[in-house]
Tab-separated table of C-alpha atoms and ligand atoms in Angstrom:
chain	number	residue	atom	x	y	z
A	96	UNK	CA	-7.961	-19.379	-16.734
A	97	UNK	CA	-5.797	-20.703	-14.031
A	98	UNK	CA	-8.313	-21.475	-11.407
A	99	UNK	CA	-5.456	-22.615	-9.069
A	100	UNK	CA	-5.151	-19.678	-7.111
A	101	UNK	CA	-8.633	-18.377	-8.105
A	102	UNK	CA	-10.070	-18.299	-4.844
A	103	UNK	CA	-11.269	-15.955	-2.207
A	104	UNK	CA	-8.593	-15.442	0.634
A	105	UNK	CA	-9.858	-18.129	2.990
A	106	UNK	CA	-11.705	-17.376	6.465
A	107	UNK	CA	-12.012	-14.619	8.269
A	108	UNK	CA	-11.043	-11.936	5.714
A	109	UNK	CA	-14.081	-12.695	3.161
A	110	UNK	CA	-16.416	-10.560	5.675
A	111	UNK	CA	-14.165	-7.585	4.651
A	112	UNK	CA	-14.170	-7.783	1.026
A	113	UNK	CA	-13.486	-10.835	-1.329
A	114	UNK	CA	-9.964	-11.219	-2.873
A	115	UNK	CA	-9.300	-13.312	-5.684
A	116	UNK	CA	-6.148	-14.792	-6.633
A	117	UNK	CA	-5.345	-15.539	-10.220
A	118	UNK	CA	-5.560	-14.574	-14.117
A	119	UNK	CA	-8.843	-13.688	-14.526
A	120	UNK	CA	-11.574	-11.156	-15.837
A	121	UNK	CA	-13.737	-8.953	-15.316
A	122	UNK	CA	-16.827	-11.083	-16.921
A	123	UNK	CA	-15.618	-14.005	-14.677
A	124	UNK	CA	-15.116	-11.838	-11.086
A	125	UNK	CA	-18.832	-10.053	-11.997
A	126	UNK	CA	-20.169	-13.472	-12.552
A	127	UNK	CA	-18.434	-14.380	-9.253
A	128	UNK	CA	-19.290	-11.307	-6.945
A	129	UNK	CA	-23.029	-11.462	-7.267
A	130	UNK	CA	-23.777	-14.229	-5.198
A	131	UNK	CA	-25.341	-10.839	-3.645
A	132	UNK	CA	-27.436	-10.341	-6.979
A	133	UNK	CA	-25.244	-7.427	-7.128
A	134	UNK	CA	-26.573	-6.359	-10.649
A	135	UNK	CA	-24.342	-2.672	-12.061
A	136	UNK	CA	-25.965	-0.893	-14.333
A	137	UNK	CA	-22.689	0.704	-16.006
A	138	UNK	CA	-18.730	-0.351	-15.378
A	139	UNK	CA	-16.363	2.249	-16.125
A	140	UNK	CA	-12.458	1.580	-15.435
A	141	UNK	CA	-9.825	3.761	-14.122
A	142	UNK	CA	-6.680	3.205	-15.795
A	143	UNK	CA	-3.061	3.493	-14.899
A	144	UNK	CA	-1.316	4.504	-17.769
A	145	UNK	CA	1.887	2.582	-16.874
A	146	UNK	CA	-0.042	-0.760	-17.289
A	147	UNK	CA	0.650	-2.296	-20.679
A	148	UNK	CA	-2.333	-1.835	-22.682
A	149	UNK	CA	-2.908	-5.053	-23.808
A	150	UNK	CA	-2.757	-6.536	-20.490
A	151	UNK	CA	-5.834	-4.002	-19.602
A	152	UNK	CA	-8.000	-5.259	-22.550
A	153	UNK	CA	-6.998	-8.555	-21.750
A	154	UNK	CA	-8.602	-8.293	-18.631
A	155	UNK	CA	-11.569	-5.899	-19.542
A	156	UNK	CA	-12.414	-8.078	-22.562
A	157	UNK	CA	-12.659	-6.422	-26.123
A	158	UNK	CA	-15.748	-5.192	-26.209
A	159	UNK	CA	-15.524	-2.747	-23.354
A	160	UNK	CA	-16.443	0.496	-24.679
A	161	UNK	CA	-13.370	2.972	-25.294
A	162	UNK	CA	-15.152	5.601	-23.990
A	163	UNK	CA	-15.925	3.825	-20.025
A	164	UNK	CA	-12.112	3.934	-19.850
A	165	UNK	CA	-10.479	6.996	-18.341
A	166	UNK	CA	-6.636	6.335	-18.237
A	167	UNK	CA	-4.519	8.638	-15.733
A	168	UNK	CA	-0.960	8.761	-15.530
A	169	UNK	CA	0.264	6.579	-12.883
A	170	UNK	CA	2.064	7.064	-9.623
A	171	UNK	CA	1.487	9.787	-6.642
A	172	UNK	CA	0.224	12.810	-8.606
A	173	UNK	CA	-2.808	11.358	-9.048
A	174	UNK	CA	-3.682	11.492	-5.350
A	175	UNK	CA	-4.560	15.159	-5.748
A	176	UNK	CA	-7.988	16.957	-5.104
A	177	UNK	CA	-7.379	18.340	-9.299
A	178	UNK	CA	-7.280	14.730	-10.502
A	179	UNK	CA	-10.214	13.267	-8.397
A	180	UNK	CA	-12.454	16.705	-9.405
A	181	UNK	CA	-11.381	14.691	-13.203
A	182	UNK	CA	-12.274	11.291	-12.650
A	183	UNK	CA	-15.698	12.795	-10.946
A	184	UNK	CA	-16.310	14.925	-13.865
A	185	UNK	CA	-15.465	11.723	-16.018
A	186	UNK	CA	-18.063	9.396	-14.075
A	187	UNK	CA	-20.566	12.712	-14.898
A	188	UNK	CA	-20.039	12.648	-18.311
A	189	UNK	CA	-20.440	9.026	-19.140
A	190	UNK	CA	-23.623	9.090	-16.639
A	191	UNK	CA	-22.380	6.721	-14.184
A	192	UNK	CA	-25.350	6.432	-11.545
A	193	UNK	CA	-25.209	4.905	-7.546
A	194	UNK	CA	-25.378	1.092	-9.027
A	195	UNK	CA	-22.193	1.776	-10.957
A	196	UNK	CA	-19.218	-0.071	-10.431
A	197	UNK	CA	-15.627	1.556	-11.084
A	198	UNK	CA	-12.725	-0.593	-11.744
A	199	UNK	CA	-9.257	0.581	-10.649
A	200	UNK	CA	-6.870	-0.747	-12.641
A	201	UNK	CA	-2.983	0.406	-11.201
A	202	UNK	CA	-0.945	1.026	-8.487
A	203	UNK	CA	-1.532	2.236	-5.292
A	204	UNK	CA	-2.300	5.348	-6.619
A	205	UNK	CA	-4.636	4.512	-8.552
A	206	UNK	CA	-6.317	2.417	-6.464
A	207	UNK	CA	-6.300	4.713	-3.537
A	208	UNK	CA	-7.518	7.763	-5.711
A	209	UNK	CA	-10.006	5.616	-7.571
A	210	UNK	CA	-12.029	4.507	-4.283
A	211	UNK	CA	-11.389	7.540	-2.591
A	212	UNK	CA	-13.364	9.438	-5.468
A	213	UNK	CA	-15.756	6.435	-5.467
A	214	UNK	CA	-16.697	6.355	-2.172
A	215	UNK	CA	-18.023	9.605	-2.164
A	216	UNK	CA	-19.596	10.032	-5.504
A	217	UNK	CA	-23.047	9.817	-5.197
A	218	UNK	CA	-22.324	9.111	-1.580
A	219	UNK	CA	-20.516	6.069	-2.553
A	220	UNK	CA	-20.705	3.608	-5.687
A	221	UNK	CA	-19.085	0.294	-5.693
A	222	UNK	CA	-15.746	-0.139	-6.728
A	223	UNK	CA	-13.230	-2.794	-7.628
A	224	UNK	CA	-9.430	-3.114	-7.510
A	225	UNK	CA	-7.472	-4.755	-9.649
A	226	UNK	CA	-3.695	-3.748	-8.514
A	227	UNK	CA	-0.801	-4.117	-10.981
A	228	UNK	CA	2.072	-3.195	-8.978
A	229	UNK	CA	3.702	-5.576	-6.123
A	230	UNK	CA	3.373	-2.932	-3.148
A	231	UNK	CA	-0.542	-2.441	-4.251
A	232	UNK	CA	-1.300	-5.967	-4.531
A	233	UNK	CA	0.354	-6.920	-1.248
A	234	UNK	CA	-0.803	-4.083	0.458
A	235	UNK	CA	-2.589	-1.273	-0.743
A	236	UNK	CA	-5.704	-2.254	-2.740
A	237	UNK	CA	-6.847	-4.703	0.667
A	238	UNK	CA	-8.606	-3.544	3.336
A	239	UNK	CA	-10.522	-0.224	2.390
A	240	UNK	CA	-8.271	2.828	3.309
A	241	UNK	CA	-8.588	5.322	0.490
A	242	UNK	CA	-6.812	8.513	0.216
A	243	UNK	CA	-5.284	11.718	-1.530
A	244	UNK	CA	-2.095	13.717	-0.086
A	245	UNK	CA	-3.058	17.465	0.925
A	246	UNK	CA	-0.202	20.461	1.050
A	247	UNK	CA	2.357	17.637	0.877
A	248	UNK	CA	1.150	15.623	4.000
A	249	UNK	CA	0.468	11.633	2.739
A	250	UNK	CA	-2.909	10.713	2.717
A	251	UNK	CA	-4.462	13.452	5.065
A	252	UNK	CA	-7.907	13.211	3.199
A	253	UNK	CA	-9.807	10.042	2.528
A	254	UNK	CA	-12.564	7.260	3.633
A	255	UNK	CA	-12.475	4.041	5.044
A	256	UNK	CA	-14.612	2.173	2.019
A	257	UNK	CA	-14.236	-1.495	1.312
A	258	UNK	CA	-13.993	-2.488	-3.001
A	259	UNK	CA	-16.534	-4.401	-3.973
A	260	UNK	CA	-13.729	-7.009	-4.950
A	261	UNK	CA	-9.968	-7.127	-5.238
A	262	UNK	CA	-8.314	-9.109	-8.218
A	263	UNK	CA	-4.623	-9.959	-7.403
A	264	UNK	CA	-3.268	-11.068	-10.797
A	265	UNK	CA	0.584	-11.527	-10.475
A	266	UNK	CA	0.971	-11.838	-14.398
A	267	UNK	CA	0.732	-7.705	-14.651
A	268	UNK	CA	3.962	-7.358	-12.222
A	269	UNK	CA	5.986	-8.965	-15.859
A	270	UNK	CA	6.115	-5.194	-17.202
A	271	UNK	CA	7.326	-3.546	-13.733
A	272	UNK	CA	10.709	-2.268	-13.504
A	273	UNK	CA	12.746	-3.884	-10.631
A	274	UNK	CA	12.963	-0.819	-8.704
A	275	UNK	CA	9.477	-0.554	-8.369
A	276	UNK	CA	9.204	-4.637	-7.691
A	277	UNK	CA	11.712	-4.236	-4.731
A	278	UNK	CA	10.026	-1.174	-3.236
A	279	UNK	CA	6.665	-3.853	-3.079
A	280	UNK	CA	8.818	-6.155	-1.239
A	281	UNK	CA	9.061	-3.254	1.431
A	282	UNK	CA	5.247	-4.025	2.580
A	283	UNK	CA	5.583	-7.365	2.174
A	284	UNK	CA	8.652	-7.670	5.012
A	285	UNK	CA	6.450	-5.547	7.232
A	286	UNK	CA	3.988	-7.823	7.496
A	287	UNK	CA	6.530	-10.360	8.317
A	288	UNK	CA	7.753	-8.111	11.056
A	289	UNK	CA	4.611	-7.126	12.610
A	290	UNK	CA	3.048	-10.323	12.838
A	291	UNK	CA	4.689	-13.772	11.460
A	292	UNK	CA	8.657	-14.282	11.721
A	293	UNK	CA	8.297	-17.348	9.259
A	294	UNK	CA	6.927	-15.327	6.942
A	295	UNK	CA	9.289	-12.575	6.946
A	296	UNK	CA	11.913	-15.244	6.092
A	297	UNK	CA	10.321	-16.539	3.378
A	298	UNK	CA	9.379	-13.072	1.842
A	299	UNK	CA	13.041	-12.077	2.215
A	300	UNK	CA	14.314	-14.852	0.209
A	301	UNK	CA	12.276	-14.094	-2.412
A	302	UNK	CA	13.032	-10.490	-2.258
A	303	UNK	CA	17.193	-11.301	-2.205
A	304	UNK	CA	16.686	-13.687	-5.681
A	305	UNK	CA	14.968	-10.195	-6.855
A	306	UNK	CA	11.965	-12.527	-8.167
A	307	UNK	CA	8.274	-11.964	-8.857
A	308	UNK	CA	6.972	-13.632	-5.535
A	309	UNK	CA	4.748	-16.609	-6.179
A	310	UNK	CA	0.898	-16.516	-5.482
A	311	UNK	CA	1.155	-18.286	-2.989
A	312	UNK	CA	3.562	-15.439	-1.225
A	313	UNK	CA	1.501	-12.952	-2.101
A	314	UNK	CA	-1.632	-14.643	-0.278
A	315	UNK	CA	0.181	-15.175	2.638
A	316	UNK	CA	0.976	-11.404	2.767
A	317	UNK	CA	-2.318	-10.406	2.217
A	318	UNK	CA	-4.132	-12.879	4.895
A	319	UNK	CA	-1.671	-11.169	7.512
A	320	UNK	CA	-3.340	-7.805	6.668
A	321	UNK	CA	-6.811	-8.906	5.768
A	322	UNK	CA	-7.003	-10.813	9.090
A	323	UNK	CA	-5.630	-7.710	11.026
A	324	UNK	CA	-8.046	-5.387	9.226
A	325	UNK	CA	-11.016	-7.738	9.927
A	326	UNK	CA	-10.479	-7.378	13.459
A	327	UNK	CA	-10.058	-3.640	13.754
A	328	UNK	CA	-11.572	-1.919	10.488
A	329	UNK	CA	-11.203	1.550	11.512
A	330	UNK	CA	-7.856	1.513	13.045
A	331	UNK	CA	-8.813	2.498	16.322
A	332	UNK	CA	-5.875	-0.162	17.962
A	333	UNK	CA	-4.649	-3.239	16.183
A	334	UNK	CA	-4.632	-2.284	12.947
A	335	UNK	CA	-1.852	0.750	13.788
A	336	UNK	CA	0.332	-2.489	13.699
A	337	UNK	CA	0.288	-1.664	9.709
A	338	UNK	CA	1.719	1.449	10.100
A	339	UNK	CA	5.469	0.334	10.899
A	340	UNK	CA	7.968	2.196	9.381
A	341	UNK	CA	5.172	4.468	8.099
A	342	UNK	CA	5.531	7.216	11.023
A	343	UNK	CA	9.277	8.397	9.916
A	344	UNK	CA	8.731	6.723	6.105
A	345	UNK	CA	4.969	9.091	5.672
A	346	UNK	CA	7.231	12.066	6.916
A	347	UNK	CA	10.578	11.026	4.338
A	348	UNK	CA	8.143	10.921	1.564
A	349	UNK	CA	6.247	13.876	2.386
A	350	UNK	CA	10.146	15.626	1.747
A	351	UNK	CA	11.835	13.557	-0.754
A	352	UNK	CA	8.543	12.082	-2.576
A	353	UNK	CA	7.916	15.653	-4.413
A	354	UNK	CA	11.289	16.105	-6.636
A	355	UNK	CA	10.301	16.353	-9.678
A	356	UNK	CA	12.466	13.205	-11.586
A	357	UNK	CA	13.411	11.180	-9.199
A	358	UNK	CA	11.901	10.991	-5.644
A	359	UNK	CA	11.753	8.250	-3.246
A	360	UNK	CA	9.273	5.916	-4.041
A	361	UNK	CA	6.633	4.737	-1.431
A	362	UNK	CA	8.406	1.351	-0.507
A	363	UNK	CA	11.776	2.997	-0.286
A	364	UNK	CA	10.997	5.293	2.514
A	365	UNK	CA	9.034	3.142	4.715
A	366	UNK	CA	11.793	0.694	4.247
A	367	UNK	CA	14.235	3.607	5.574
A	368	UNK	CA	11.072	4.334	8.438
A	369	UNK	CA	11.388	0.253	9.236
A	370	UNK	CA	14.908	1.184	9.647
A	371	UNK	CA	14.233	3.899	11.973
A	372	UNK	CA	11.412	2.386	13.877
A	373	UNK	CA	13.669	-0.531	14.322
A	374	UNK	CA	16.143	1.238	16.129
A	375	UNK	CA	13.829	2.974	18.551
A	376	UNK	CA	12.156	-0.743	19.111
A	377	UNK	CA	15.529	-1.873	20.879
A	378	UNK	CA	14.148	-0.100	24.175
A	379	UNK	CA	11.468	-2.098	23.406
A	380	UNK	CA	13.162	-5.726	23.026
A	381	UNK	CA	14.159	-5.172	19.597
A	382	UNK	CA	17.615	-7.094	18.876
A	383	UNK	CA	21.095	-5.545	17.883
A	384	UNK	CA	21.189	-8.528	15.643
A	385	UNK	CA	17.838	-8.590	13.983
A	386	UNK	CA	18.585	-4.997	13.391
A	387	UNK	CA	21.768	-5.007	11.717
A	388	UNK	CA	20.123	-7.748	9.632
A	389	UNK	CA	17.029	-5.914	8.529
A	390	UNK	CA	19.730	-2.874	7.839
A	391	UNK	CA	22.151	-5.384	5.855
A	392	UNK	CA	18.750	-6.466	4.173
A	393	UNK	CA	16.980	-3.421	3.205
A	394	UNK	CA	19.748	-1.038	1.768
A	395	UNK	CA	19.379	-1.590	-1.989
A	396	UNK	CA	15.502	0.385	-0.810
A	397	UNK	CA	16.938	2.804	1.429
A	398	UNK	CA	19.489	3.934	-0.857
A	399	UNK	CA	16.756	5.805	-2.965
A	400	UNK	CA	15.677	7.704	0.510
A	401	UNK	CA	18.842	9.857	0.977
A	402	UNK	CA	18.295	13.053	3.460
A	403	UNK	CA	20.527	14.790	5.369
A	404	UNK	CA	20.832	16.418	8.966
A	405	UNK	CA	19.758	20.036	8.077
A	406	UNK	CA	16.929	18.112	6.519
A	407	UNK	CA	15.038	16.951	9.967
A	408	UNK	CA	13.727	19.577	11.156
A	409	UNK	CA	11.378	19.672	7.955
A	410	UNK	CA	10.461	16.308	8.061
A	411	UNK	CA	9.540	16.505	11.502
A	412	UNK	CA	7.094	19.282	10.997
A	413	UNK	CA	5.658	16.765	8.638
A	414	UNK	CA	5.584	13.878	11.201
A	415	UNK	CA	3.464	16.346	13.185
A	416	UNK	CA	0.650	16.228	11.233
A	417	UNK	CA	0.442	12.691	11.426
A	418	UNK	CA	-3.198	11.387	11.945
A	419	UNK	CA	-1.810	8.943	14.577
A	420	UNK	CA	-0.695	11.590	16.851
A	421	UNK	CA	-2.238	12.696	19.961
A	422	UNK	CA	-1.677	16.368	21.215
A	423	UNK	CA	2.696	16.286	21.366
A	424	UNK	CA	2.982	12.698	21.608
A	425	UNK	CA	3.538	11.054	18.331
A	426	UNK	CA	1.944	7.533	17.574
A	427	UNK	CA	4.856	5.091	16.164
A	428	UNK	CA	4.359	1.097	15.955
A	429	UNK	CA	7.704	-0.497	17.513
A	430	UNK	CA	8.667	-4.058	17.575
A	431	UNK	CA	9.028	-6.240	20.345
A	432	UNK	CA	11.017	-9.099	18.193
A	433	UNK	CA	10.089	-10.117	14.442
A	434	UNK	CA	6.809	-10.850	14.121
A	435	UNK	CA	5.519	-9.352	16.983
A	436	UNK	CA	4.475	-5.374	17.193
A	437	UNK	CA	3.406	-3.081	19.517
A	438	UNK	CA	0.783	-0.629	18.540
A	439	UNK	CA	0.574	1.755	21.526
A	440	UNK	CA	3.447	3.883	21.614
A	441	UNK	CA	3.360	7.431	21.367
A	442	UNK	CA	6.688	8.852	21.713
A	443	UNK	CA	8.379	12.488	21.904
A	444	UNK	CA	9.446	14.559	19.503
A	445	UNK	CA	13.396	14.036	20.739
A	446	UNK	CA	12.882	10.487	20.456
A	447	UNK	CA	11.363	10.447	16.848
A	448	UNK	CA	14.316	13.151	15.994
A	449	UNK	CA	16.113	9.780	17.621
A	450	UNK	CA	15.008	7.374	14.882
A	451	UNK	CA	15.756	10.167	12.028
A	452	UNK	CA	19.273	10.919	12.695
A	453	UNK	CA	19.780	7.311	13.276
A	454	UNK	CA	18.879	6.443	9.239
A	455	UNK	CA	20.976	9.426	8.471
A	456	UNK	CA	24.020	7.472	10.360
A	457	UNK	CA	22.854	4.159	8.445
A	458	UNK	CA	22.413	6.153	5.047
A	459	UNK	CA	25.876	7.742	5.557
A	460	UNK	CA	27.621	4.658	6.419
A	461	UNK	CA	26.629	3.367	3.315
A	462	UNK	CA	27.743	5.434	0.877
A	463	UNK	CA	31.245	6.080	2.475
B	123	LIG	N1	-4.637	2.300	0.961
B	123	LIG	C1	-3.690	1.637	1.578
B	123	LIG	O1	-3.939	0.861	2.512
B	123	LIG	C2	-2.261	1.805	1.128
B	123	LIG	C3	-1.263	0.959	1.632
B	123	LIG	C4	0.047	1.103	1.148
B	123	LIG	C5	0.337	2.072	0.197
B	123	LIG	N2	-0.652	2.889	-0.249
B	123	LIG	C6	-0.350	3.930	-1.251
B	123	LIG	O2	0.093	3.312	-2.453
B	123	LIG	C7	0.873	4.248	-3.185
B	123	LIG	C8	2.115	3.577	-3.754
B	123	LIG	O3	1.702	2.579	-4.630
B	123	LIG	P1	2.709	1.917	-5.698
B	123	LIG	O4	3.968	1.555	-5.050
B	123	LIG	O5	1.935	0.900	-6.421
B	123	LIG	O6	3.106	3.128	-6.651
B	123	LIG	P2	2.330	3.918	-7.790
B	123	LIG	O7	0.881	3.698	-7.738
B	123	LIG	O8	2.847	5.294	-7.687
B	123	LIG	O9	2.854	3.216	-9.140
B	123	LIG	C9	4.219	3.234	-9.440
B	123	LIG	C10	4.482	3.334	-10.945
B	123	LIG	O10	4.242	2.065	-11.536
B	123	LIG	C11	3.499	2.243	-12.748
B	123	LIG	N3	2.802	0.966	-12.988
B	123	LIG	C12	1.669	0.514	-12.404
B	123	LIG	N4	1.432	-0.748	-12.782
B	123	LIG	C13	2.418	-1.085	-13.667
B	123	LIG	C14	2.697	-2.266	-14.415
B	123	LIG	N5	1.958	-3.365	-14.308
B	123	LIG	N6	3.779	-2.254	-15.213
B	123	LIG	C15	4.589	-1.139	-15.310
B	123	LIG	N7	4.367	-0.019	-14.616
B	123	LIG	C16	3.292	0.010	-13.806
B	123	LIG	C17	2.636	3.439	-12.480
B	123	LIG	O11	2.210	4.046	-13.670
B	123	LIG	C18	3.589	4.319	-11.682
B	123	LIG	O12	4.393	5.058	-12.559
B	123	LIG	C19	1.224	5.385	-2.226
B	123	LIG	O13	0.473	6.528	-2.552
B	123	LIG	C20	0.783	4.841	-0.877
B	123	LIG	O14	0.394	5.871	0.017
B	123	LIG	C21	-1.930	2.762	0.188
């Protein structure tokens, strides 16, 4: 085992849940997580069937029993009430009781569908993480949001419930197609934006070369959330500051996301949401320059995330079901300047309409 990077993210972010960085498995992050005497008396393991097989046995060991694995196909149709009514009639079946633990093995999908129908199972049984795409190991398997999408609105129903353990493992991004590596990278320069500008240059250079980002990147990306989570949980102010981009991108999605080959994928439109949200932060402080940049920078994403004029008025019907919203005023985190963001701006409808026809301009532009 490397043991390099097999650590817990340092300070601060262990009282939210331990993250370990590093090949590793399961036998070694049990042995590890029960300082607590956390003894389970079953482990099943929710599988993501776009994660090479070998790489899951690898990790599970080969004497986990083929029938505690329940594989699901990948990607956003498993954040449906039909496939978590599955995985709970799985976890029936094979008997799982409330000292259970269920592993999530995939993407953000997975690993937002997998605690969400943990967390309520029983009332709640223990879960672990163990993302294998770049956007749910920088972002989504840290810091306890679960959810499933409802009548096409992103993650309308879910819990706040923290994994028992997250396993970042950088060795299972080798079998990820470079779309989906790049639409990662999209969370990643967010957390630059919002809250570190040296980090946002050191994530884009990585994210130019096309590269798997190092360990060391990925840590740095994940302290900037776990450290914002820490402080605010619940989201009830500072963590909003993770929701850049997400306002317009949440409402893109909730339009493009559904077609049945080839929609946008998650990264894509909240890069084309950063784009938007940029624009409306120039009131704000926001430069020209640093826009054009993050434009220049983010196009190979925003490409994917193609809409049209006569398509805004149903994407803003979407935006109004937003969960950050209050009455008519829609919540949107701006930018004051990289690595600084503003959490408490609710805006109008005309203004968010603003930020939409201004990525239609940008999308436009670019494929004149
Ligand atoms: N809970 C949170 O805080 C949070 C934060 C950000 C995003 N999210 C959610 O995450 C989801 C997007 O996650 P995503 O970008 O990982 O996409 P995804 O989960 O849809 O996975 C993308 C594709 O990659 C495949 N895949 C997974 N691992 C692979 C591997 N190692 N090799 C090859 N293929 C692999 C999957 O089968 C799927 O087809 C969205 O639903 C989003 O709402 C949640």
């Amino acid at each position: 085992m490397n043991k390099r990077y097999f650590h817990r993210v340092k300070k601060g972010s262990y009282s939210l849940h331990p993250v370990f960085f590093g090949s590793t498995t399961l036998q070694e992050l049990i042995e590890e997580i029960s300082f607590d005497n956390q003894g389970y008396s079953s482990i099943f393991a929710l599988i993501d069937s776009g994660v090479p097989a070998e790489k899951v046995t690898a990790f599970l060991g080969n004497e986990f029993p083929a029938s505690n694995r329940y594989v699901v196909e990948g990607g956003e149709s498993v954040k449906s009430l039909a496939s978590i009514a599955e995985i709970w009639d799985f976890l029936m079946v094979v008997g799982a009781d409330r000292h259970s633990l269920l592993v999530n093995i995939g993407g953000g999908a997975v690993c937002d569908a997998g605690g969400f129908a943990a967390s309520v199972f029983k009332r709640g049984i223990h879960f672990m993480h163990v993302p294998t795409t770049l956007l749910s190991m920088a972002d989504a398997s840290v810091g306890g949001k679960t959810a499933i999408n409802w009548s096409s609105t992103k993650n309308m129903i879910g819990t706040f419930a923290l994994p028992a353990v997250v396993s970042i493992q950088s060795h299972f991004l080798e079998s990820l197609d470079r779309r989906q590596l790049l639409s990662g990278y999209a969370e990643m320069i967010k957390h630059g934006l919002i809250a570190d500008d040296s980090h946002y240059e050191e994530v884009l250079k990585s994210y130019v070369n096309g590269e798997i980002p190092s360990e060391c990147l990925l840590e740095n990306t994940v302290n900037i959330k776990a450290k914002i989570t820490e402080r605010d949980p619940k989201e009830n102010g500072e963590r909003k500051l993770l929701n850049f981009g997400h306002t317009l991108g949440h409402g893109l999605e909730s339009l493009l996301g559904a077609k049945e080959d080839k929609g946008v994928l998650h990264g894509e439109a909240i890069a084309a949401g950063m784009i938007g949200e940029a624009y409306l932060s120039m009131e704000y402080g926001f430069s020209q320059e640093e826009l054009e940049k993050l434009i220049t920078t983010l196009k190979p994403l925003v490409s994917h995330a193609y809409f049209s004029e006569d398509q805004i008025p149903s994407i803003l019907e979407s935006i109004k079901q937003d969960k950050k919203n209050e009455g008519n005023r829609i919540g949107m985190t701006l930018l004051k300047g990289v690595g600084e963001g503003l959490w408490t701006e609710k805006l109008s409808i005309q203004k968010v309409e603003e930020g939409l026809r201004f990525i239609v301009k940008v999308l436009s532009n670019q494929t004149k």
